[in-house]
Amino acid sequence: MAINKLTVSMSPHDYGKNSVKKIMYGVVLAMVPALLVSVYFFGLDAIRVNLIAIASCLFFEWFFQKFFLKGNTTIADGSAIVTGMLLAFNVPSNLPWWIIVIGSLVAIGIAKMSFGGLGNNPFNPALVGRVFLLISFPVQMTTWPKVSVLNFTMTDAETGATPLALLKEGLNNGKSMTEIIDSIPTSYVDMFMGQMGGSLGEISALALIIGGLYMLFRKIITWHIPVAILGTVAIFTGILWGIDPTKYATPLFHIFTGGMLLGAIFMATDMVTSPMTHKGMIIYGIGIGVITVLIRVWGAYPEGMSFAILIMNAVVPLINNWTKPKRFGEIIKN
Amino acid sequence: MLKTFPKGGVHPNENKFSTGKPIERIDLPKQVYIPVAQHIGAPAEPIVVKGDMVKTGQLIAKSSGFVSANIHSSVSGKVVKIDKVSDSTGYKQTCIIIDVEGDEWIETIDRSETINDKIDNLTGEQIRNKIAESGIVGSGGATFPTHVKLSIPLGKTCEYLIINAVECEPYLTSDHQLMLEKAEEILIGCKLAQKVVGAKKILIGIENNKPDAISNMKTMAQKYKDIEVHALKVKYPQGAEKQLIKALTNREVPSGKLPIEVNCVVQNIGTTFAIYEAIQKNKPLFERVVSVTGKSISRPTNIMARIGTPINMLIEAVGGLPQDTGKIINGGPMMGKALNTVEVPVTKGTSGIVIIPEKYSTRPKSYNCIRCARCISVCPMGLEPYLLKNMSIVKMYEEMHKERALDCMECGSCSYTCPASIPLLDYIRLGKANINKILRSQKS
Ligand code: SF4
Ligand code: SF4
């Protein structure tokens, strides 16, 4: 019996079919519906922003891996594509190309690779990129083009504000809620379908929910984080609205606007930067929900999602420490 | 709803190619290598010397302590050597090497086919002594001496005798086949073990992927009021003692304790068959059913093999070693040991020989941990494998101990499931070994 080489390794000798690549490309696939909606409403600009963001994220991933981490190239694992798309989803579609490249550099170079690459970053890279841009280029980052159906000319479109920005502005000017809502041209149905101003990937609740359901089905995410966030926001804003409907917007308005669903489904669920146990995920989700509402209602920015997620990213190690899984056989005798 | 354990677990491809293949006997080898350490505990001491003639079933090495087991010759012939030979662990072990001449059994063994179901003439104590004499050890692979496992510590009582017929390892079918062919004998063996431990009830747990075995066992068990046969949901590692107890009784064995803590004793189904043969047929343990199987094996089957048969004879019997062989596993693919040669002998704990093609025999390349928490959700012991791995890498063994690393039963679910293909269990094993070392040095 001639055998040349027998592999001798420790058990287990069988492996599951899951892989990092499958997970990452699963997320990419889940973002496609929202991408299509953004092309529908913002035209080819949406594709332009996505391509620039993905290409520059891939480039920086390769560059930092090769010259700083000196490891094998990791661009094929798909994580840089996810970061690129998420960054693109979080900016207006008319953003100049060089700002997108800077955002990618911050996301990949600073937020991800300086911590040692995929898996080691405490903060969601795309969000760090976005918040950096929001602070550095406030004008460009908050000039949203008006939506126009299937407009494929690359001319400068008209610009307008997001519903959430209109709300903040109106309240700051002392207008009442009914006046503000009347002045906002978007109905709930529009919001649900995506016909409103905003960052290019955040507009359509429907497309984001489809993507979320797909990820649930593929077991890429669990329901805990999105449900905890949305539930908290609904309850918190519901109470405020119940107290004074002339001063506070409805829960539905909060959930459909300002990247709430994009954040809850795609950003907060990033496995690298979220807690490890279901209990921890719920605490984390509640934290994000509460902070978002605090910022939106009482803070200076109209949106609060990005900041809330980054703040909660920072406490994930603590949450992990509080919420250990229940050990088998750890029954307290009574 | 089928019963199962609540937390963790995975479902690997079952690949039970040898399902339903009748148990075959193969030609006797020309020579057998019988290791004196086929069990957990002290190795047995040889009582034969070079040149002795032995018969099949004759005692050739004596148990050398409480946790130890007798070894019997599996063939008749001449002892040619007592020497160190490498066994399935890869280490050299003392083996009694016998040249086979004919097949003459010791006279006391009842070789008739009739089933003997009289169990009233022996007391529990007598049965246990006979089990010890017959050299029976757990057949599932852990090979703990059965008479020790059946000894109830003072002050404890056994309520349930749990029979592990789960066979949750992929590929293996030896227990399954045994239940189809020897159900009556198995049940008598269960009753004998029950007599030893004084259990009120016998619970037999079988995974639901063996419907024929479940119905066969249920029919046969009808005549006993205190035997219950339970179908369990298919989930690995249901055959782990603590998980099986949880599934059947909803009791949780405390960390670091034995099943008797929750008034249970667990026996493997193969062991109960050995008990039947030892008590009712006077036949010591010198042969067992081994599944010889694999993706490219031409004729996967279940073989009744004499202890000490080199496994290459078993592989020849199923059509020879395939060209594309990359790995040979003693046991199942989740917890078995990879062998570096086919010259090793079948032992009392060999439940299967699984041949893995080269394509599947090496680990996929590993990536960085993406903190997906899948390892946590599949760990049936509620541990955090990624964290234990990190601690093991930086040698934080005391912290690892605090995180209950010693609770890890090495089921491999974490490594199996990790999308980054990190060999989590390898790191955890290393950590456990170091923790044990520290604990030993603290004691002394
Ligand atoms: S399964 Fe692997 S990648 Fe996921 S958390 Fe555990 S070690 Fe990390
Ligand atoms: S840590 Fe141990 S018990 Fe938990 S899944 Fe991994 S091998 Fe199994």
mmCIF file of C-alpha atoms and ligand atoms in Angstrom, chain A residues 276, chain B residues 368-375 386 389 414 417-420 422 424, ligand 1:
data_model
loop_
_atom_site.group_PDB
_atom_site.id
_atom_site.type_symbol
_atom_site.label_atom_id
_atom_site.label_comp_id
_atom_site.label_asym_id
_atom_site.label_seq_id
_atom_site.Cartn_x
_atom_site.Cartn_y
_atom_site.Cartn_z
ATOM 1 C CA MET A 276 -20.487 39.146 20.403
ATOM 2 C CA ASN B 368 -8.088 37.423 10.616
ATOM 3 C CA CYS B 369 -10.925 36.888 13.082
ATOM 4 C CA ILE B 370 -13.808 39.051 11.937
ATOM 5 C CA ARG B 371 -15.503 38.820 15.332
ATOM 6 C CA CYS B 372 -18.593 37.308 13.806
ATOM 7 C CA ALA B 373 -19.428 35.477 17.065
ATOM 8 C CA ARG B 374 -20.283 32.272 15.253
ATOM 9 C CA CYS B 375 -17.830 30.341 17.418
ATOM 10 C CA TYR B 386 -12.235 33.464 19.976
ATOM 11 C CA LYS B 389 -7.704 31.617 21.379
ATOM 12 C CA CYS B 414 -15.845 26.232 16.885
ATOM 13 C CA THR B 417 -17.740 26.803 11.957
ATOM 14 C CA CYS B 418 -15.222 29.671 11.895
ATOM 15 C CA PRO B 419 -15.593 31.523 8.578
ATOM 16 C CA ALA B 420 -12.034 32.789 8.932
ATOM 17 C CA ILE B 422 -8.985 29.791 12.409
ATOM 18 C CA LEU B 424 -9.507 27.713 17.382
HETATM 19 S S1 SF4 C 1 -15.972 32.192 14.405
HETATM 20 FE FE1 SF4 C 1 -13.877 32.727 13.801
HETATM 21 S S2 SF4 C 1 -14.077 34.743 12.863
HETATM 22 FE FE2 SF4 C 1 -15.979 34.388 13.992
HETATM 23 S S3 SF4 C 1 -15.589 35.305 16.007
HETATM 24 FE FE3 SF4 C 1 -15.037 33.157 16.175
HETATM 25 S S4 SF4 C 1 -12.852 33.129 15.739
HETATM 26 FE FE4 SF4 C 1 -13.617 35.071 14.999
#
